[in-house]
mmCIF file of C-alpha atoms and ligand atoms in Angstrom:
data_model
loop_
_atom_site.group_PDB
_atom_site.id
_atom_site.type_symbol
_atom_site.label_atom_id
_atom_site.label_comp_id
_atom_site.label_asym_id
_atom_site.label_seq_id
_atom_site.Cartn_x
_atom_site.Cartn_y
_atom_site.Cartn_z
ATOM 1 C CA MET A 1 121.159 84.497 89.208
ATOM 2 C CA ASP A 2 120.175 83.897 92.784
ATOM 3 C CA CYS A 3 116.790 85.581 92.764
ATOM 4 C CA LEU A 4 113.830 84.240 94.725
ATOM 5 C CA PHE A 5 111.149 85.554 92.374
ATOM 6 C CA CYS A 6 113.014 84.374 89.242
ATOM 7 C CA LYS A 7 113.078 80.938 90.859
ATOM 8 C CA ILE A 8 109.359 81.102 91.661
ATOM 9 C CA ALA A 9 108.597 82.271 88.093
ATOM 10 C CA ASN A 10 110.711 79.366 86.730
ATOM 11 C CA LYS A 11 109.017 76.888 89.108
ATOM 12 C CA GLU A 12 112.334 76.060 90.774
ATOM 13 C CA ILE A 13 110.650 77.060 94.041
ATOM 14 C CA PRO A 14 106.983 76.219 94.630
ATOM 15 C CA SER A 15 104.398 78.920 95.212
ATOM 16 C CA ASP A 16 100.665 79.189 95.587
ATOM 17 C CA LEU A 17 100.198 80.286 91.979
ATOM 18 C CA ILE A 18 96.911 81.971 91.083
ATOM 19 C CA TYR A 19 97.739 83.124 87.544
ATOM 20 C CA GLU A 20 100.367 82.769 84.845
ATOM 21 C CA ASP A 21 100.815 83.986 81.292
ATOM 22 C CA LYS A 22 103.704 84.700 78.936
ATOM 23 C CA TYR A 23 104.786 87.796 80.864
ATOM 24 C CA VAL A 24 103.849 87.386 84.525
ATOM 25 C CA VAL A 25 103.090 85.100 87.411
ATOM 26 C CA ALA A 26 100.802 85.917 90.322
ATOM 27 C CA PHE A 27 101.028 83.984 93.579
ATOM 28 C CA LYS A 28 99.874 84.324 97.166
ATOM 29 C CA ASP A 29 102.195 86.141 99.538
ATOM 30 C CA ILE A 30 103.750 83.745 102.035
ATOM 31 C CA ASN A 31 103.214 86.269 104.848
ATOM 32 C CA PRO A 32 99.813 87.764 104.022
ATOM 33 C CA GLN A 33 98.974 91.227 105.346
ATOM 34 C CA ALA A 34 95.292 90.976 104.416
ATOM 35 C CA PRO A 35 92.787 88.153 103.813
ATOM 36 C CA VAL A 36 93.674 88.472 100.125
ATOM 37 C CA HIS A 37 97.339 89.235 99.470
ATOM 38 C CA PHE A 38 99.024 88.174 96.288
ATOM 39 C CA LEU A 39 102.013 89.367 94.283
ATOM 40 C CA VAL A 40 102.120 90.063 90.566
ATOM 41 C CA VAL A 41 105.627 89.508 89.241
ATOM 42 C CA PRO A 42 107.012 89.873 85.724
ATOM 43 C CA LYS A 43 108.922 86.813 84.526
ATOM 44 C CA VAL A 44 111.799 88.973 83.348
ATOM 45 C CA HIS A 45 114.196 90.051 86.085
ATOM 46 C CA ILE A 46 113.871 93.780 86.799
ATOM 47 C CA ARG A 47 115.473 94.826 90.055
ATOM 48 C CA SER A 48 112.947 97.501 91.013
ATOM 49 C CA LEU A 49 110.828 100.300 89.604
ATOM 50 C CA ASP A 50 114.040 102.336 89.404
ATOM 51 C CA TYR A 51 115.379 99.880 86.817
ATOM 52 C CA LEU A 52 112.358 99.772 84.510
ATOM 53 C CA ASN A 53 113.240 100.577 80.889
ATOM 54 C CA GLU A 54 111.096 102.472 78.358
ATOM 55 C CA ASP A 55 110.652 99.281 76.333
ATOM 56 C CA GLN A 56 109.134 97.555 79.381
ATOM 57 C CA ASN A 57 106.163 99.907 79.635
ATOM 58 C CA TYR A 58 103.913 97.203 78.152
ATOM 59 C CA LEU A 59 104.604 95.073 81.220
ATOM 60 C CA ILE A 60 103.261 97.657 83.609
ATOM 61 C CA SER A 61 100.090 98.245 81.626
ATOM 62 C CA HIS A 62 99.670 94.480 81.293
ATOM 63 C CA ILE A 63 99.967 94.054 85.059
ATOM 64 C CA PHE A 64 97.553 96.871 85.883
ATOM 65 C CA LYS A 65 94.991 95.606 83.375
ATOM 66 C CA LEU A 66 95.261 92.142 84.881
ATOM 67 C CA ILE A 67 94.784 93.120 88.522
ATOM 68 C CA PRO A 68 91.013 93.854 88.400
ATOM 69 C CA SER A 69 90.261 90.405 86.983
ATOM 70 C CA LEU A 70 92.502 88.719 89.572
ATOM 71 C CA THR A 71 90.920 90.594 92.495
ATOM 72 C CA LYS A 72 87.482 89.629 91.195
ATOM 73 C CA GLU A 73 88.576 85.978 90.974
ATOM 74 C CA GLN A 74 89.803 86.195 94.565
ATOM 75 C CA GLY A 75 86.400 87.450 95.707
ATOM 76 C CA VAL A 76 87.422 91.038 96.422
ATOM 77 C CA GLU A 77 84.332 93.216 96.136
ATOM 78 C CA ASN A 78 84.817 96.495 97.950
ATOM 79 C CA GLY A 79 88.143 97.770 96.713
ATOM 80 C CA TYR A 80 91.743 96.812 97.138
ATOM 81 C CA ARG A 81 95.231 98.265 97.332
ATOM 82 C CA VAL A 82 98.134 97.855 94.908
ATOM 83 C CA VAL A 83 101.578 98.487 96.403
ATOM 84 C CA ASN A 84 105.052 98.656 94.954
ATOM 85 C CA ASN A 85 107.842 98.881 97.524
ATOM 86 C CA CYS A 86 110.947 100.350 95.897
ATOM 87 C CA GLY A 87 114.362 100.372 97.540
ATOM 88 C CA PRO A 88 115.334 99.977 101.205
ATOM 89 C CA GLU A 89 113.363 102.925 102.598
ATOM 90 C CA GLY A 90 110.415 101.932 100.429
ATOM 91 C CA GLY A 91 110.341 98.589 102.217
ATOM 92 C CA GLN A 92 111.556 96.426 99.321
ATOM 93 C CA THR A 93 113.003 93.134 100.580
ATOM 94 C CA VAL A 94 113.026 91.080 97.359
ATOM 95 C CA ASP A 95 115.029 92.727 94.586
ATOM 96 C CA HIS A 96 112.799 91.649 91.704
ATOM 97 C CA ILE A 97 110.026 94.107 90.898
ATOM 98 C CA HIS A 98 106.612 93.041 92.145
ATOM 99 C CA PHE A 99 103.221 94.499 92.897
ATOM 100 C CA HIS A 100 101.393 93.586 96.071
ATOM 101 C CA VAL A 101 97.623 93.353 95.812
ATOM 102 C CA LEU A 102 95.760 93.450 99.121
ATOM 103 C CA GLY A 103 92.050 93.099 99.697
ATOM 104 C CA LYS A 104 89.149 92.012 101.869
ATOM 105 C CA ARG A 105 89.959 94.403 104.658
ATOM 106 C CA GLU A 106 89.839 98.156 105.083
ATOM 107 C CA MET A 107 93.203 99.743 104.294
ATOM 108 C CA LEU A 108 94.745 102.516 106.362
ATOM 109 C CA TRP A 109 95.908 105.834 104.981
ATOM 110 C CA PRO A 110 98.588 107.040 105.361
ATOM 111 C CA PRO A 111 100.037 103.518 105.183
ATOM 112 C CA GLY A 112 102.838 104.114 107.737
HETATM 113 P P1 AMP B 1 108.722 93.444 99.485
HETATM 114 O O1 AMP B 1 109.007 93.565 100.951
HETATM 115 O O2 AMP B 1 107.862 94.524 98.916
HETATM 116 O O3 AMP B 1 110.000 93.236 98.695
HETATM 117 O O4 AMP B 1 107.838 92.151 99.312
HETATM 118 C C1 AMP B 1 108.346 90.878 99.317
HETATM 119 C C2 AMP B 1 107.188 89.976 99.672
HETATM 120 O O5 AMP B 1 107.506 88.665 99.271
HETATM 121 C C3 AMP B 1 106.867 89.934 101.165
HETATM 122 O O6 AMP B 1 105.525 90.350 101.381
HETATM 123 C C4 AMP B 1 107.070 88.456 101.522
HETATM 124 O O7 AMP B 1 106.143 87.994 102.460
HETATM 125 C C5 AMP B 1 106.923 87.780 100.182
HETATM 126 N N1 AMP B 1 107.604 86.507 100.033
HETATM 127 C C6 AMP B 1 108.874 86.204 100.402
HETATM 128 N N2 AMP B 1 109.165 84.937 100.069
HETATM 129 C C7 AMP B 1 108.052 84.427 99.484
HETATM 130 C C8 AMP B 1 107.722 83.154 98.928
HETATM 131 N N3 AMP B 1 108.600 82.140 98.911
HETATM 132 N N4 AMP B 1 106.485 82.975 98.424
HETATM 133 C C9 AMP B 1 105.597 83.983 98.441
HETATM 134 N N5 AMP B 1 105.851 85.202 98.931
HETATM 135 C C10 AMP B 1 107.053 85.427 99.451
HETATM 136 ZN ZN1 ZN B 2 114.587 87.936 89.547
#
């Protein structure tokens, strides 16, 4: 399958990896929108949040439990934002589910 994030997870394409375990990789976004901006990506190919199955719930809780330790490791101290872009109007450009984590700057709301 020709999927960028599958290739990054399989190390076919290099990335600035900050974390890896059995289920996920986390790597720095190539076009950062904040001083800290990394992506948390499950190793299994899931197209988007719309395609998440009931038996993949563990993945989401795993990812959300992981994020606070990763932000701490990245030196984020005063809060951060977790973003999932889903589908074309949601701003998704890579069709493999991923969670953006942004920190070290004040975030705007509404996000625009
Ligand atoms: P989204 O628009 O939510 O699908 O997010 C895709 C993100 O992947 C964007 O923020 C891109 O900057 C990022 N991205 C694209 N290619 C790479 C890459 N090779 N390494 C790291 N991040 C990437
Ligand atoms: Zn994929």
